[in-house]
Tab-separated table of C-alpha atoms in Angstrom:
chain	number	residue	atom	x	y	z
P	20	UNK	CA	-37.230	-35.898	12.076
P	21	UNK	CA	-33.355	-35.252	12.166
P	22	UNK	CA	-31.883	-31.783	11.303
P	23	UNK	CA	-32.005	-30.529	8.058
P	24	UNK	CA	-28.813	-31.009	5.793
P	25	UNK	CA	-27.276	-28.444	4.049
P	26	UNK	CA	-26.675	-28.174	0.395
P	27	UNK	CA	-22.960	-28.961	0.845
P	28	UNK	CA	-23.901	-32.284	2.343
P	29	UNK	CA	-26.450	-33.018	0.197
P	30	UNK	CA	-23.507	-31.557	-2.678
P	31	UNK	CA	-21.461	-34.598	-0.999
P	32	UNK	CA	-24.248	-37.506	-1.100
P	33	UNK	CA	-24.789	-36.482	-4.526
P	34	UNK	CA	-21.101	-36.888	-5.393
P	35	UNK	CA	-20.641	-40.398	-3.475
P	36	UNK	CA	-24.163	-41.799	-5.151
P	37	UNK	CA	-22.884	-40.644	-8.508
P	38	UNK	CA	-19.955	-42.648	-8.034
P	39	UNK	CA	-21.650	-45.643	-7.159
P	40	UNK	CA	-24.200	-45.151	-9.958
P	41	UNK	CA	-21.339	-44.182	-12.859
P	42	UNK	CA	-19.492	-46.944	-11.441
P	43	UNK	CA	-22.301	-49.162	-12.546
P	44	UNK	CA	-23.403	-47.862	-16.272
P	45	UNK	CA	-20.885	-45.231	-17.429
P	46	UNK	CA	-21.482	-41.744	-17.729
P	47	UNK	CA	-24.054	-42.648	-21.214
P	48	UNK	CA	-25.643	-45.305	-18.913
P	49	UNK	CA	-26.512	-43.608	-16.000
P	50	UNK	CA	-28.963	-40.695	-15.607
P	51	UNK	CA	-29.137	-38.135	-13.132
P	52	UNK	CA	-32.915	-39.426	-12.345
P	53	UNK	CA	-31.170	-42.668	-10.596
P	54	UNK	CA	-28.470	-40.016	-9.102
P	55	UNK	CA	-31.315	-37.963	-7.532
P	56	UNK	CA	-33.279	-41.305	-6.261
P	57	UNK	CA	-30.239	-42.796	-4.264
P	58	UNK	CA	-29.698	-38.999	-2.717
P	59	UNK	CA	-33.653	-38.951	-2.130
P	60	UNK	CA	-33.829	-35.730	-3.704
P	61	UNK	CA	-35.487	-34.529	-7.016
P	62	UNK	CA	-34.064	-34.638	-10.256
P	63	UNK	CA	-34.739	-30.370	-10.395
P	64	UNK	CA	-32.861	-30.357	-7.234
P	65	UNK	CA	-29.871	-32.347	-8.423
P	66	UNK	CA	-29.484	-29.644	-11.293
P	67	UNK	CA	-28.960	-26.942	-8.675
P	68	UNK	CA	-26.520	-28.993	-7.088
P	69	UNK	CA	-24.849	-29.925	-10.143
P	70	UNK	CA	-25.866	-27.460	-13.283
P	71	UNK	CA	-24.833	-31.045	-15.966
P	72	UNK	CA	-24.990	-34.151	-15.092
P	73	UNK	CA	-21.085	-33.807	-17.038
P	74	UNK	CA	-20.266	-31.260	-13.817
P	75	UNK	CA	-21.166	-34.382	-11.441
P	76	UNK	CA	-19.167	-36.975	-13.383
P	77	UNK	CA	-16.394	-34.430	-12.931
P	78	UNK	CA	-16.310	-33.740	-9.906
P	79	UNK	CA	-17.219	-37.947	-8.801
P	80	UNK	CA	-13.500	-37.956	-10.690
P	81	UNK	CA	-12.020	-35.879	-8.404
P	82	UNK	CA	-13.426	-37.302	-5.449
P	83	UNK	CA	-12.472	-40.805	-6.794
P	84	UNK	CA	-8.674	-39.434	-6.707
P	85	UNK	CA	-9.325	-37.658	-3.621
P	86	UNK	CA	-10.120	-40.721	-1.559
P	87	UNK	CA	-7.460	-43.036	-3.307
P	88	UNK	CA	-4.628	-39.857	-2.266
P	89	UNK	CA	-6.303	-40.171	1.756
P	90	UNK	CA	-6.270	-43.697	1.878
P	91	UNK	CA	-2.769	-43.805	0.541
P	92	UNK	CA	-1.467	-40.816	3.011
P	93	UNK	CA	-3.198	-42.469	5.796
P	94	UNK	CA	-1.897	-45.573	5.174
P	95	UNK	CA	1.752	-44.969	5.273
P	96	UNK	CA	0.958	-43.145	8.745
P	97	UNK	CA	4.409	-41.713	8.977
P	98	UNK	CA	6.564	-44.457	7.863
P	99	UNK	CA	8.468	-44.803	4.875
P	100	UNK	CA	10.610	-46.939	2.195
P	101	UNK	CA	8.909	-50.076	1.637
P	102	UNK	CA	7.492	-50.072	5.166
P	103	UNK	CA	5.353	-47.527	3.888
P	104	UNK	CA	4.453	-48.697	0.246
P	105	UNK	CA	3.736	-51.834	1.654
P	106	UNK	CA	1.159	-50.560	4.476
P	107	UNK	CA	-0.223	-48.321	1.146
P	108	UNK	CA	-0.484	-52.097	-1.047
P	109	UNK	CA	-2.362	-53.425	1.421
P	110	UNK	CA	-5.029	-50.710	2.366
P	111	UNK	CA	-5.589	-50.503	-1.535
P	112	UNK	CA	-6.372	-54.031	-1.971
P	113	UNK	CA	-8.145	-54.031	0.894
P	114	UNK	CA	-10.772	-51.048	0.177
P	115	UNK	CA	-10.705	-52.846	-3.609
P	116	UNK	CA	-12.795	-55.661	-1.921
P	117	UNK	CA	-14.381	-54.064	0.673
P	118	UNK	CA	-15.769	-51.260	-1.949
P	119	UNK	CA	-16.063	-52.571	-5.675
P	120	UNK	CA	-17.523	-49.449	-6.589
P	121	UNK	CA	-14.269	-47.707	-6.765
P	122	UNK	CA	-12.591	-50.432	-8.937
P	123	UNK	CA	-15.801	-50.202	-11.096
P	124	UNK	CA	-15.990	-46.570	-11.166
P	125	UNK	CA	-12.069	-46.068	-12.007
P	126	UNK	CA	-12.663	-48.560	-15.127
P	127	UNK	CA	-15.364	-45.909	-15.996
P	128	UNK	CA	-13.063	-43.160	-15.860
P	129	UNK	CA	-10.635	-44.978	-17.936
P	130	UNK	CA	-13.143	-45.846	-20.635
P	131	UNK	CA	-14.367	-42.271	-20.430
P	132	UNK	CA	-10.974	-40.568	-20.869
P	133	UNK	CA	-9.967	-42.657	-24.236
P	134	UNK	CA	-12.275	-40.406	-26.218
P	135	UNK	CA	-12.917	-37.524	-24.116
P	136	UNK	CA	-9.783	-34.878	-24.195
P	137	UNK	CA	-10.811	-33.423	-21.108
P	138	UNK	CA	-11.374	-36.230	-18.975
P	139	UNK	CA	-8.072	-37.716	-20.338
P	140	UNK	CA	-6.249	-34.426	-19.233
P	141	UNK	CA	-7.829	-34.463	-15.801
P	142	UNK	CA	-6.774	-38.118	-15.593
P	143	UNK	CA	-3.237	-37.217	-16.674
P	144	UNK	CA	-2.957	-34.154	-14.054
P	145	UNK	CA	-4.572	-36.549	-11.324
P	146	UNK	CA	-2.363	-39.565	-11.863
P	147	UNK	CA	0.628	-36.916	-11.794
P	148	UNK	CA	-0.365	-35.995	-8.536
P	149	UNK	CA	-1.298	-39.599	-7.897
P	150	UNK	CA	2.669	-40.573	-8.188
P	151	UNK	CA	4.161	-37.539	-6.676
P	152	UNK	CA	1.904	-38.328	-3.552
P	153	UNK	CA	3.408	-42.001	-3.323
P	154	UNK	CA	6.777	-40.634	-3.949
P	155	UNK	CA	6.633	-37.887	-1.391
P	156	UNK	CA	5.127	-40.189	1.472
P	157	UNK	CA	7.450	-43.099	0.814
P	158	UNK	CA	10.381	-41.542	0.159
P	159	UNK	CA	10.547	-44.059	-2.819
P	160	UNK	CA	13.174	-43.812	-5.367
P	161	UNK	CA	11.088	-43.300	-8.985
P	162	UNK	CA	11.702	-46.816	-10.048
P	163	UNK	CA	10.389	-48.647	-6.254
P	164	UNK	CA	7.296	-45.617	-7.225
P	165	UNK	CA	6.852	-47.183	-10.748
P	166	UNK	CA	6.466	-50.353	-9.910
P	167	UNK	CA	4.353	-49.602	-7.102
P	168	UNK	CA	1.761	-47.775	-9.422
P	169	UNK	CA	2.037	-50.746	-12.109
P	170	UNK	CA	1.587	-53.135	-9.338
P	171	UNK	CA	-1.887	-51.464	-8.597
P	172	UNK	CA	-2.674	-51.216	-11.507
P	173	UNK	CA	-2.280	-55.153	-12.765
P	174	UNK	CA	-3.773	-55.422	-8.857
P	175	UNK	CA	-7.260	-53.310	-10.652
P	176	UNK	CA	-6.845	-56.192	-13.567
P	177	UNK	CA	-6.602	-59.340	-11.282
P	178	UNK	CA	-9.557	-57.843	-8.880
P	179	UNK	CA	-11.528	-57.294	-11.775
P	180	UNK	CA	-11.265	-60.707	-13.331
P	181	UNK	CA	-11.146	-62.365	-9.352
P	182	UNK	CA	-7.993	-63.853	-10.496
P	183	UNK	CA	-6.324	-65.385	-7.188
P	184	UNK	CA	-2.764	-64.477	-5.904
P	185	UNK	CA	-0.609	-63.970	-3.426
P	186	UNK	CA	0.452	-60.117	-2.502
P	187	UNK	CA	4.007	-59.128	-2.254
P	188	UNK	CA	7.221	-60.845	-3.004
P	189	UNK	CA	4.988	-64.252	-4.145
P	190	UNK	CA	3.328	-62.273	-6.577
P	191	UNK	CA	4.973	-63.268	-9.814
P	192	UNK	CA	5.121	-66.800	-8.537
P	193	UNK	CA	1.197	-66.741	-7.802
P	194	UNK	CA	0.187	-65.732	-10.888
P	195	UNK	CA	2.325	-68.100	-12.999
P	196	UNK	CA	1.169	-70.823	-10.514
P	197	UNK	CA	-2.198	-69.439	-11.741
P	198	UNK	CA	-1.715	-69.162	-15.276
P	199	UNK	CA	0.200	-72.630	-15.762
P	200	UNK	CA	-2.787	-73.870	-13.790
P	201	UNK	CA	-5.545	-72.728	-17.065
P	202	UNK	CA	-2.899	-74.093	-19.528
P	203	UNK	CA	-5.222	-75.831	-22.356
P	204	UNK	CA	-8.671	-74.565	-20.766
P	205	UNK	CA	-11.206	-73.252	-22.868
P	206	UNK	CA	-11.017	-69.582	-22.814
P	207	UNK	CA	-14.255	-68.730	-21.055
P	208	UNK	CA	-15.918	-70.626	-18.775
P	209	UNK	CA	-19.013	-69.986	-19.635
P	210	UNK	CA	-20.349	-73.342	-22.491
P	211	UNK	CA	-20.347	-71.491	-25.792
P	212	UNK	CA	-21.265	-74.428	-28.224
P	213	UNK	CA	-25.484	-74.287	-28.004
P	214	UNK	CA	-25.376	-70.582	-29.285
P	215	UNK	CA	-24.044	-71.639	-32.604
């Protein structure tokens, strides 16, 4: 039997498996039961972690941000201009495919801050931070930082529909090689006609 953990690491496990699980059903489709399972611990014992299951969303929010910020930092390792926002680009869309429970679980955040003031003012205050962080690191001018954060943000989009294209300066070309490509397709792909 390893060494007991403490309740800050068990504080942390709870935080990444509520991230994981939120990212899956939204904060009304998840319950703290399926929380406490992934942890291993009990559902009473989650509550003294975490007094709501609200407090865990919360603070899977700020962890969320946390990790994109350390990823970001650590990416640019020191450099800066576009040698740095492009090292940043490219560990983004990396961890997108290598974790899809981040992309899933910042959709849920987004979802959740439309009609929730407070999680729309945390989202506001993080994203602030979000773009002073890329500024600050790069060095970026605010228009090179504003089209980096749009870029990841229509990168969230195409990763979330598995739309293919090609990063950096082929970009725009990619995706109207893409789109031309589904000119006159049927909208879905999935055969609509035998559920009339």
């Amino acid at each position: 039997m390893g060494p007991r953990m403490s309740a800050e690491e068990r504080r942390e496990m709870a935080i990444k498996a509520a991230m994981a699980e939120f990212a899956r059903g939204g904060y009304d489709g998840t319950s703290t039961a399926a929380i406490a399972e992934r942890v291993g611990v009990s559902q009473p014992y989650m509550f003294r972690l975490f007094p709501t299951k609200r407090a865990l969303f919360l603070a899977a929010i700020d962890r969320c941000f946390v990790d994109i910020e350390d990823l970001l930092r650590d990416a640019a390792g020191g450099r800066r201009g576009t040698a740095a926002t492009a090292e940043m680009a490219e560990a983004y869309r990396r961890i997108l495919k290598e974790d899809p429970h981040l992309l899933r679980f910042q959709l849920q955040i987004y979802a959740a801050a439309v009609g929730d003031e407070e999680i729309g003012r945390i989202g506001h205050a993080r994203w602030a931070r979000l773009w002073r962080l890329v500024a600050d690191v790069s060095g970026a001018e605010p228009a090179e930082v504003t089209r980096f954060m749009s870029v990841g943000m229509l990168v969230n989009v195409l990763t979330a529909f598995q739309v293919p294209y090609v990063p950096g300066t082929a970009l725009p070309e990619s995706l109207r090689d893409w789109a031309e490509g589904l000119r006159g397709a049927a909208p879905d792909a999935v055969d609509t006609e035998g559920e009339r």
